[in-house]
PDB file of C-alpha atoms and ligand atoms in Angstrom:
ATOM      1  CA  MET Y   1    -106.528  28.897  12.905  1.00 95.00           C
ATOM      2  CA  LYS Y   2    -105.437  31.792  10.783  1.00 97.00           C
ATOM      3  CA  ILE Y   3    -105.486  31.570   7.004  1.00 98.00           C
ATOM      4  CA  ILE Y   4    -103.218  34.134   5.281  1.00 97.00           C
ATOM      5  CA  ARG Y   5    -103.894  34.514   1.528  1.00 97.00           C
ATOM      6  CA  ALA Y   6    -100.882  35.077  -0.706  1.00 98.00           C
ATOM      7  CA  THR Y   7    -101.117  36.044  -4.362  1.00 98.00           C
ATOM      8  CA  GLU Y   8     -98.694  33.505  -5.718  1.00 98.00           C
ATOM      9  CA  TYR Y   9     -95.673  31.306  -4.713  1.00 98.00           C
ATOM     10  CA  ASN Y  10     -93.117  34.166  -4.013  1.00 98.00           C
ATOM     11  CA  ASP Y  11     -95.721  35.952  -1.944  1.00 98.00           C
ATOM     12  CA  MET Y  12     -96.520  32.876  -0.026  1.00 98.00           C
ATOM     13  CA  SER Y  13     -92.763  32.221   0.596  1.00 98.00           C
ATOM     14  CA  ARG Y  14     -92.134  35.800   1.773  1.00 98.00           C
ATOM     15  CA  LYS Y  15     -95.148  35.841   4.159  1.00 98.00           C
ATOM     16  CA  ALA Y  16     -94.171  32.464   5.664  1.00 98.00           C
ATOM     17  CA  ALA Y  17     -90.484  33.508   5.936  1.00 98.00           C
ATOM     18  CA  ASN Y  18     -91.671  36.701   7.738  1.00 98.00           C
ATOM     19  CA  ILE Y  19     -93.407  34.569  10.416  1.00 98.00           C
ATOM     20  CA  ILE Y  20     -90.223  32.407  10.902  1.00 98.00           C
ATOM     21  CA  SER Y  21     -88.087  35.553  10.903  1.00 98.00           C
ATOM     22  CA  ALA Y  22     -90.276  37.253  13.540  1.00 98.00           C
ATOM     23  CA  GLN Y  23     -90.026  34.045  15.716  1.00 98.00           C
ATOM     24  CA  VAL Y  24     -86.288  34.104  15.514  1.00 98.00           C
ATOM     25  CA  ILE Y  25     -85.933  37.778  16.131  1.00 98.00           C
ATOM     26  CA  LEU Y  26     -88.265  37.683  19.139  1.00 98.00           C
ATOM     27  CA  TYR Y  27     -86.774  34.349  20.436  1.00 98.00           C
ATOM     28  CA  PRO Y  28     -83.205  33.928  19.130  1.00 98.00           C
ATOM     29  CA  ASP Y  29     -82.861  30.474  20.757  1.00 98.00           C
ATOM     30  CA  SER Y  30     -86.013  29.126  19.235  1.00 98.00           C
ATOM     31  CA  VAL Y  31     -86.298  25.439  18.262  1.00 98.00           C
ATOM     32  CA  LEU Y  32     -87.546  25.414  14.615  1.00 98.00           C
ATOM     33  CA  GLY Y  33     -89.318  22.295  13.160  1.00 98.00           C
ATOM     34  CA  LEU Y  34     -88.465  22.276   9.530  1.00 98.00           C
ATOM     35  CA  ALA Y  35     -89.833  20.603   6.450  1.00 98.00           C
ATOM     36  CA  THR Y  36     -88.599  19.448   3.008  1.00 97.00           C
ATOM     37  CA  GLY Y  37     -90.404  19.220  -0.419  1.00 95.00           C
ATOM     38  CA  SER Y  38     -90.891  21.813  -3.124  1.00 95.00           C
ATOM     39  CA  THR Y  39     -93.224  24.099  -1.199  1.00 98.00           C
ATOM     40  CA  PRO Y  40     -90.757  25.445   1.441  1.00 98.00           C
ATOM     41  CA  LEU Y  41     -87.885  26.059  -0.943  1.00 98.00           C
ATOM     42  CA  GLY Y  42     -88.872  29.679  -1.480  1.00 98.00           C
ATOM     43  CA  VAL Y  43     -89.225  30.232   2.339  1.00 98.00           C
ATOM     44  CA  TYR Y  44     -85.594  28.942   2.810  1.00 98.00           C
ATOM     45  CA  ARG Y  45     -84.408  31.206  -0.165  1.00 98.00           C
ATOM     46  CA  GLN Y  46     -86.047  34.224   1.433  1.00 98.00           C
ATOM     47  CA  LEU Y  47     -84.552  33.553   4.864  1.00 98.00           C
ATOM     48  CA  VAL Y  48     -81.136  33.094   3.418  1.00 98.00           C
ATOM     49  CA  ASP Y  49     -81.450  36.386   1.601  1.00 98.00           C
ATOM     50  CA  TRP Y  50     -82.482  38.150   4.868  1.00 98.00           C
ATOM     51  CA  PHE Y  51     -79.663  36.377   6.648  1.00 98.00           C
ATOM     52  CA  ARG Y  52     -77.126  37.736   4.120  1.00 98.00           C
ATOM     53  CA  LYS Y  53     -78.540  41.260   4.530  1.00 98.00           C
ATOM     54  CA  GLY Y  54     -77.825  40.963   8.302  1.00 98.00           C
ATOM     55  CA  ASP Y  55     -81.519  40.784   9.316  1.00 97.00           C
ATOM     56  CA  ILE Y  56     -81.651  37.445  11.015  1.00 98.00           C
ATOM     57  CA  ASP Y  57     -79.201  35.615  13.248  1.00 98.00           C
ATOM     58  CA  PHE Y  58     -79.520  31.814  13.484  1.00 98.00           C
ATOM     59  CA  SER Y  59     -76.550  31.280  15.812  1.00 98.00           C
ATOM     60  CA  LYS Y  60     -78.591  30.259  18.746  1.00 98.00           C
ATOM     61  CA  VAL Y  61     -81.378  28.399  16.768  1.00 98.00           C
ATOM     62  CA  HIS Y  62     -81.821  24.592  17.005  1.00 98.00           C
ATOM     63  CA  SER Y  63     -83.628  22.834  14.177  1.00 98.00           C
ATOM     64  CA  VAL Y  64     -85.457  19.507  14.105  1.00 98.00           C
ATOM     65  CA  ASN Y  65     -86.593  18.126  10.759  1.00 98.00           C
ATOM     66  CA  LEU Y  66     -89.746  16.141  10.257  1.00 98.00           C
ATOM     67  CA  ASP Y  67     -88.537  13.157   8.446  1.00 97.00           C
ATOM     68  CA  GLU Y  68     -85.976  11.289   6.369  1.00 97.00           C
ATOM     69  CA  TYR Y  69     -86.016   8.368   4.059  1.00 97.00           C
ATOM     70  CA  VAL Y  70     -84.810   5.004   5.359  1.00 97.00           C
ATOM     71  CA  GLY Y  71     -81.727   3.811   3.598  1.00 96.00           C
ATOM     72  CA  LEU Y  72     -80.459   7.031   2.107  1.00 95.00           C
ATOM     73  CA  ALA Y  73     -77.039   8.354   3.399  1.00 95.00           C
ATOM     74  CA  PRO Y  74     -76.816  12.069   4.376  1.00 95.00           C
ATOM     75  CA  GLU Y  75     -74.730  12.684   1.192  1.00 95.00           C
ATOM     76  CA  HIS Y  76     -77.464  11.154  -1.100  1.00 95.00           C
ATOM     77  CA  PRO Y  77     -78.772  14.011  -3.188  1.00 95.00           C
ATOM     78  CA  GLN Y  78     -82.323  12.990  -2.459  1.00 95.00           C
ATOM     79  CA  SER Y  79     -81.852  12.594   1.291  1.00 97.00           C
ATOM     80  CA  TYR Y  80     -83.433  15.224   3.443  1.00 97.00           C
ATOM     81  CA  HIS Y  81     -80.098  15.793   5.125  1.00 98.00           C
ATOM     82  CA  TYR Y  82     -78.754  16.920   1.796  1.00 98.00           C
ATOM     83  CA  TYR Y  83     -81.679  18.924   0.943  1.00 97.00           C
ATOM     84  CA  MET Y  84     -81.486  20.860   4.189  1.00 98.00           C
ATOM     85  CA  ASN Y  85     -77.756  21.515   3.869  1.00 98.00           C
ATOM     86  CA  GLU Y  86     -77.972  22.612   0.244  1.00 98.00           C
ATOM     87  CA  ASN Y  87     -81.119  24.664   0.599  1.00 98.00           C
ATOM     88  CA  PHE Y  88     -80.679  26.210   3.967  1.00 98.00           C
ATOM     89  CA  PHE Y  89     -78.131  25.274   6.590  1.00 98.00           C
ATOM     90  CA  ARG Y  90     -74.908  25.854   4.570  1.00 98.00           C
ATOM     91  CA  HIS Y  91     -76.030  29.362   3.647  1.00 98.00           C
ATOM     92  CA  ILE Y  92     -76.771  30.592   7.249  1.00 98.00           C
ATOM     93  CA  ASN Y  93     -75.007  30.652  10.545  1.00 98.00           C
ATOM     94  CA  ILE Y  94     -76.858  27.855  12.278  1.00 98.00           C
ATOM     95  CA  LYS Y  95     -74.405  25.633  14.024  1.00 98.00           C
ATOM     96  CA  PRO Y  96     -74.243  22.176  12.319  1.00 98.00           C
ATOM     97  CA  GLU Y  97     -74.397  20.558  15.663  1.00 98.00           C
ATOM     98  CA  ASN Y  98     -77.729  22.347  16.405  1.00 98.00           C
ATOM     99  CA  THR Y  99     -79.431  20.844  13.325  1.00 98.00           C
ATOM    100  CA  ASN Y 100     -81.195  17.547  13.468  1.00 98.00           C
ATOM    101  CA  VAL Y 101     -82.646  15.212  10.903  1.00 98.00           C
ATOM    102  CA  PRO Y 102     -83.541  11.592  11.633  1.00 98.00           C
ATOM    103  CA  ASN Y 103     -80.843   9.136  10.720  1.00 97.00           C
ATOM    104  CA  GLY Y 104     -82.234   7.007   7.917  1.00 96.00           C
ATOM    105  CA  LEU Y 105     -79.150   4.700   8.042  1.00 97.00           C
ATOM    106  CA  ALA Y 106     -79.624   3.759  11.722  1.00 97.00           C
ATOM    107  CA  GLU Y 107     -79.252   0.054  12.281  1.00 96.00           C
ATOM    108  CA  ASP Y 108     -81.927   0.020  14.924  1.00 97.00           C
ATOM    109  CA  ILE Y 109     -84.755   2.260  13.529  1.00 97.00           C
ATOM    110  CA  ASP Y 110     -86.870   1.994  16.711  1.00 97.00           C
ATOM    111  CA  ALA Y 111     -83.912   3.141  18.892  1.00 98.00           C
ATOM    112  CA  GLU Y 112     -83.369   6.125  16.397  1.00 98.00           C
ATOM    113  CA  CYS Y 113     -87.039   7.080  16.677  1.00 98.00           C
ATOM    114  CA  ALA Y 114     -86.842   7.013  20.525  1.00 98.00           C
ATOM    115  CA  ARG Y 115     -83.576   9.010  20.392  1.00 98.00           C
ATOM    116  CA  TYR Y 116     -85.271  11.632  18.153  1.00 98.00           C
ATOM    117  CA  ASP Y 117     -88.214  12.040  20.504  1.00 97.00           C
ATOM    118  CA  LYS Y 118     -85.923  12.387  23.520  1.00 98.00           C
ATOM    119  CA  LEU Y 119     -83.835  14.905  21.668  1.00 98.00           C
ATOM    120  CA  ILE Y 120     -87.007  17.063  20.932  1.00 97.00           C
ATOM    121  CA  ALA Y 121     -88.017  16.755  24.619  1.00 97.00           C
ATOM    122  CA  ASP Y 122     -84.522  17.777  25.790  1.00 98.00           C
ATOM    123  CA  LEU Y 123     -84.627  20.789  23.662  1.00 98.00           C
ATOM    124  CA  GLY Y 124     -87.908  21.775  25.442  1.00 97.00           C
ATOM    125  CA  GLY Y 125     -90.054  21.004  22.476  1.00 97.00           C
ATOM    126  CA  ILE Y 126     -90.513  22.754  19.157  1.00 98.00           C
ATOM    127  CA  ASP Y 127     -91.369  26.414  19.118  1.00 98.00           C
ATOM    128  CA  LEU Y 128     -92.504  26.790  15.588  1.00 98.00           C
ATOM    129  CA  GLN Y 129     -93.187  23.783  13.173  1.00 98.00           C
ATOM    130  CA  LEU Y 130     -93.163  24.466   9.440  1.00 98.00           C
ATOM    131  CA  LEU Y 131     -95.244  22.044   7.391  1.00 98.00           C
ATOM    132  CA  GLY Y 132     -96.101  21.308   3.839  1.00 98.00           C
ATOM    133  CA  ILE Y 133     -99.131  19.202   2.889  1.00 98.00           C
ATOM    134  CA  GLY Y 134     -98.921  16.191   0.555  1.00 94.00           C
ATOM    135  CA  HIS Y 135    -101.549  15.323  -2.025  1.00 92.00           C
ATOM    136  CA  THR Y 136    -102.666  12.567   0.233  1.00 91.00           C
ATOM    137  CA  GLY Y 137    -103.145  14.954   3.064  1.00 96.00           C
ATOM    138  CA  HIS Y 138     -99.950  13.833   4.761  1.00 95.00           C
ATOM    139  CA  ILE Y 139     -97.863  15.999   7.069  1.00 97.00           C
ATOM    140  CA  GLY Y 140     -94.357  14.822   7.539  1.00 96.00           C
ATOM    141  CA  PHE Y 141     -94.641  11.243   6.131  1.00 94.00           C
ATOM    142  CA  ASN Y 142     -97.742  10.580   8.162  1.00 95.00           C
ATOM    143  CA  GLU Y 143     -99.876   8.909   5.415  1.00 91.00           C
ATOM    144  CA  PRO Y 144    -103.651   8.478   5.609  1.00 93.00           C
ATOM    145  CA  ASP Y 145    -105.250   5.944   8.007  1.00 91.00           C
ATOM    146  CA  GLN Y 146    -102.543   5.814  10.609  1.00 88.00           C
ATOM    147  CA  ASP Y 147    -103.141   6.337  14.245  1.00 88.00           C
ATOM    148  CA  PHE Y 148    -102.980   9.980  15.464  1.00 91.00           C
ATOM    149  CA  ASP Y 149    -101.143   9.077  18.589  1.00 91.00           C
ATOM    150  CA  LYS Y 150     -97.782   8.277  17.230  1.00 93.00           C
ATOM    151  CA  MET Y 151     -94.530   9.948  18.052  1.00 95.00           C
ATOM    152  CA  THR Y 152     -91.528   9.470  15.846  1.00 97.00           C
ATOM    153  CA  HIS Y 153     -91.798   6.155  13.961  1.00 97.00           C
ATOM    154  CA  LYS Y 154     -91.040   4.250  10.823  1.00 96.00           C
ATOM    155  CA  VAL Y 155     -93.672   4.330   7.974  1.00 95.00           C
ATOM    156  CA  LYS Y 156     -94.292   2.492   4.706  1.00 94.00           C
ATOM    157  CA  LEU Y 157     -94.817   5.294   2.157  1.00 92.00           C
ATOM    158  CA  ASN Y 158     -98.065   5.557   0.302  1.00 88.00           C
ATOM    159  CA  GLN Y 159     -97.920   4.599  -3.421  1.00 92.00           C
ATOM    160  CA  LYS Y 160     -99.249   8.165  -4.328  1.00 87.00           C
ATOM    161  CA  THR Y 161     -96.357   9.701  -2.281  1.00 87.00           C
ATOM    162  CA  ILE Y 162     -93.854   7.391  -3.937  1.00 94.00           C
ATOM    163  CA  GLU Y 163     -95.084   8.376  -7.351  1.00 93.00           C
ATOM    164  CA  ALA Y 164     -95.134  12.072  -6.365  1.00 87.00           C
ATOM    165  CA  ASN Y 165     -91.507  11.839  -5.230  1.00 90.00           C
ATOM    166  CA  ALA Y 166     -90.349   9.794  -8.220  1.00 93.00           C
ATOM    167  CA  ARG Y 167     -89.720  13.077 -10.120  1.00 92.00           C
ATOM    168  CA  PHE Y 168     -86.659  13.528  -8.009  1.00 90.00           C
ATOM    169  CA  PHE Y 169     -85.126  10.029  -8.705  1.00 93.00           C
ATOM    170  CA  ASN Y 170     -84.083   8.346 -11.867  1.00 93.00           C
ATOM    171  CA  SER Y 171     -87.011   5.955 -11.679  1.00 92.00           C
ATOM    172  CA  VAL Y 172     -89.996   5.152  -9.365  1.00 94.00           C
ATOM    173  CA  ASP Y 173     -88.002   2.041  -8.265  1.00 94.00           C
ATOM    174  CA  GLU Y 174     -85.315   4.077  -6.771  1.00 93.00           C
ATOM    175  CA  VAL Y 175     -87.669   5.971  -4.369  1.00 95.00           C
ATOM    176  CA  PRO Y 176     -87.239   4.465  -0.837  1.00 96.00           C
ATOM    177  CA  LYS Y 177     -90.330   2.592   0.388  1.00 96.00           C
ATOM    178  CA  TYR Y 178     -89.898   3.551   4.008  1.00 96.00           C
ATOM    179  CA  ALA Y 179     -89.197   6.686   6.089  1.00 96.00           C
ATOM    180  CA  ILE Y 180     -88.751   7.845   9.555  1.00 97.00           C
ATOM    181  CA  THR Y 181     -91.208  10.524  10.538  1.00 97.00           C
ATOM    182  CA  MET Y 182     -92.173  12.526  13.468  1.00 97.00           C
ATOM    183  CA  GLY Y 183     -95.728  11.279  14.187  1.00 95.00           C
ATOM    184  CA  ILE Y 184     -98.886  13.277  14.413  1.00 95.00           C
ATOM    185  CA  LYS Y 185     -98.678  13.355  18.194  1.00 94.00           C
ATOM    186  CA  ALA Y 186     -95.144  14.753  18.065  1.00 94.00           C
ATOM    187  CA  ILE Y 187     -96.133  17.356  15.456  1.00 96.00           C
ATOM    188  CA  MET Y 188     -99.275  18.352  17.579  1.00 97.00           C
ATOM    189  CA  GLN Y 189     -96.937  19.094  20.522  1.00 97.00           C
ATOM    190  CA  ALA Y 190     -95.195  21.918  18.728  1.00 98.00           C
ATOM    191  CA  LYS Y 191     -96.190  25.218  20.278  1.00 98.00           C
ATOM    192  CA  LYS Y 192     -96.948  26.882  16.892  1.00 98.00           C
ATOM    193  CA  ILE Y 193     -97.556  25.452  13.404  1.00 98.00           C
ATOM    194  CA  LEU Y 194     -97.067  27.157  10.135  1.00 98.00           C
ATOM    195  CA  LEU Y 195     -98.496  25.295   7.205  1.00 98.00           C
ATOM    196  CA  VAL Y 196     -97.587  26.377   3.602  1.00 98.00           C
ATOM    197  CA  ALA Y 197     -99.295  25.322   0.377  1.00 98.00           C
ATOM    198  CA  ASN Y 198     -99.329  26.585  -3.191  1.00 98.00           C
ATOM    199  CA  GLY Y 199    -100.691  25.615  -6.528  1.00 98.00           C
ATOM    200  CA  GLU Y 200    -104.151  24.238  -7.725  1.00 98.00           C
ATOM    201  CA  GLY Y 201    -102.980  20.684  -7.077  1.00 97.00           C
ATOM    202  CA  LYS Y 202    -103.258  21.280  -3.287  1.00 98.00           C
ATOM    203  CA  ALA Y 203    -106.645  23.083  -3.405  1.00 98.00           C
ATOM    204  CA  GLU Y 204    -108.922  20.083  -2.777  1.00 98.00           C
ATOM    205  CA  ILE Y 205    -106.764  18.576  -0.100  1.00 98.00           C
ATOM    206  CA  LEU Y 206    -106.382  21.917   1.725  1.00 98.00           C
ATOM    207  CA  ASP Y 207    -110.115  22.259   1.817  1.00 98.00           C
ATOM    208  CA  ARG Y 208    -110.603  18.795   3.208  1.00 98.00           C
ATOM    209  CA  ALA Y 209    -107.706  19.240   5.724  1.00 98.00           C
ATOM    210  CA  LEU Y 210    -109.020  22.549   7.091  1.00 98.00           C
ATOM    211  CA  PHE Y 211    -112.727  22.104   6.820  1.00 98.00           C
ATOM    212  CA  GLY Y 212    -113.506  18.427   6.488  1.00 98.00           C
ATOM    213  CA  PRO Y 213    -113.940  16.007   9.306  1.00 98.00           C
ATOM    214  CA  VAL Y 214    -111.035  15.416  11.523  1.00 97.00           C
ATOM    215  CA  ALA Y 215    -110.064  11.897  10.626  1.00 96.00           C
ATOM    216  CA  PRO Y 216    -107.033   9.761   9.948  1.00 96.00           C
ATOM    217  CA  ALA Y 217    -108.120   9.552   6.291  1.00 96.00           C
ATOM    218  CA  VAL Y 218    -106.759  13.149   6.030  1.00 97.00           C
ATOM    219  CA  PRO Y 219    -103.834  13.292   8.519  1.00 97.00           C
ATOM    220  CA  ALA Y 220    -103.499  17.165   8.207  1.00 98.00           C
ATOM    221  CA  SER Y 221    -107.136  17.476   9.379  1.00 98.00           C
ATOM    222  CA  ILE Y 222    -105.870  17.023  13.032  1.00 97.00           C
ATOM    223  CA  LEU Y 223    -104.430  20.534  12.792  1.00 98.00           C
ATOM    224  CA  GLN Y 224    -108.033  21.816  13.288  1.00 98.00           C
ATOM    225  CA  LEU Y 225    -107.536  20.794  16.846  1.00 98.00           C
ATOM    226  CA  HIS Y 226    -104.216  22.547  17.397  1.00 98.00           C
ATOM    227  CA  PRO Y 227    -104.513  25.853  19.263  1.00 98.00           C
ATOM    228  CA  ASP Y 228    -102.025  27.962  17.183  1.00 98.00           C
ATOM    229  CA  VAL Y 229    -102.003  27.164  13.548  1.00 98.00           C
ATOM    230  CA  THR Y 230    -101.189  29.740  10.723  1.00 98.00           C
ATOM    231  CA  VAL Y 231    -101.804  28.661   7.132  1.00 98.00           C
ATOM    232  CA  VAL Y 232    -100.089  30.667   4.277  1.00 98.00           C
ATOM    233  CA  ALA Y 233    -101.327  29.587   0.951  1.00 98.00           C
ATOM    234  CA  ASP Y 234    -101.561  31.148  -2.471  1.00 98.00           C
ATOM    235  CA  GLU Y 235    -104.824  31.872  -4.414  1.00 98.00           C
ATOM    236  CA  ALA Y 236    -104.573  28.702  -6.366  1.00 98.00           C
ATOM    237  CA  ALA Y 237    -104.175  26.506  -3.311  1.00 98.00           C
ATOM    238  CA  LEU Y 238    -107.068  28.360  -1.662  1.00 98.00           C
ATOM    239  CA  SER Y 239    -109.419  28.176  -4.758  1.00 98.00           C
ATOM    240  CA  VAL Y 240    -111.635  25.337  -3.325  1.00 98.00           C
ATOM    241  CA  ILE Y 241    -111.772  26.985   0.114  1.00 98.00           C
ATOM    242  CA  GLN Y 242    -112.713  30.297  -1.631  1.00 97.00           C
ATOM    243  CA  LYS Y 243    -115.662  28.433  -3.283  1.00 97.00           C
ATOM    244  CA  ASN Y 244    -116.888  26.337  -0.254  1.00 97.00           C
ATOM    245  CA  HIS Y 245    -115.854  28.539   2.680  1.00 96.00           C
ATOM    246  CA  PRO Y 246    -115.500  32.073   1.453  1.00 95.00           C
ATOM    247  CA  GLU Y 247    -116.215  33.417   4.937  1.00 94.00           C
ATOM    248  CA  ALA Y 248    -112.959  31.872   6.178  1.00 93.00           C
ATOM    249  CA  LEU Y 249    -110.957  34.091   3.815  1.00 92.00           C
ATOM    250  CA  MET Y 250    -112.320  37.460   4.761  1.00 70.00           C
TER     251      MET Y 250
HETATM  252  P1  PGA S 301     -94.295  19.318  -1.817  1.00 92.19           P
HETATM  253  O1  PGA S 301     -94.538  18.199  -0.769  1.00 92.19           O
HETATM  254  O2  PGA S 301     -94.094  20.530  -1.012  1.00 92.19           O
HETATM  255  O3  PGA S 301     -93.170  18.787  -2.672  1.00 92.19           O
HETATM  256  O4  PGA S 301     -95.617  19.404  -2.579  1.00 92.19           O
HETATM  257  C1  PGA S 301     -95.342  18.494   0.383  1.00 92.19           C
HETATM  258  C2  PGA S 301     -95.345  17.325   1.254  1.00 92.19           C
HETATM  259  O5  PGA S 301     -95.307  16.183   0.734  1.00 92.19           O
HETATM  260  O6  PGA S 301     -95.418  17.491   2.456  1.00 92.19           O
END
C-alpha cells in the first residue's frame, strides 16, 4: 500500500486526479470504478478542467459506479446518477452508454445486482477503483459487520450513514434506508484501488482501516489485503496515522 500525503483538500484532489489521468492516458479504454460523496468532488473538478484543456480523452473509457440508493430515480437530485452527471459525466466526453450506475428503481433488486456483476465481468473487470471512506469505515455502502465475500447486493444503511447523508436531504426521514452497492468481494477484484480521504473527521477511521485488524467491523480494513492500493489523504486525515505510525508516512 502506498500512502501519499497531501497538504489539504485541493492538493489531495489534484494528486488523485493525476493518478486517474495517468491511467486514462496510458490505457484510454480503461474501466474506471467511480465513487460519490463530498470527498471526490474536487477530483472530478480537476479532471473536468484537464479535459477542457485537452489533456485527457474519455471517449473510450467505461465507468462503473459503486452504489445507488434504492427508490431514487436518476433525476432525483440526491441520486448518485444525478451526482455523476452533474459533477462529471456531462462535462467530459465519456459516452453516456459507457457509464453505469446501479438502477435503484429496479423492480427486482436481486436481478439488478446480478446484472451489474455480469456487466463488470463483461467489461473485463475494473482497472482503477476510486473510493472514499465513510465515518463507519464503509466503502461503497458496505457497512460494518457484513460478510466480506459479497458481490453487488442490497444493503440496509447504517444509522450513522443515514445521519451523515441527511445533510443533503430536507430531513433525515427523506434519506433512503436501502441501497444497492458493489460488495467487498467485487471491490477487491478491481485491479487497482485509489482511496481518497480528507479532514480530521476521517483521521481515526483511516488509521483503523489501514493499520488496525482486518475485520468486518471496519469494512475498509480489507484493503490491507489488496495488492495495489494507493491512499491519497490530506494532513488532517493522516493526523492519527502520523501519531501512531509515523514510519508509514516517510
Ligand atoms: P464523504 O463520504 O466523501 O461524503 O465523506 C465518503 C463515503 O461515505 O464513502
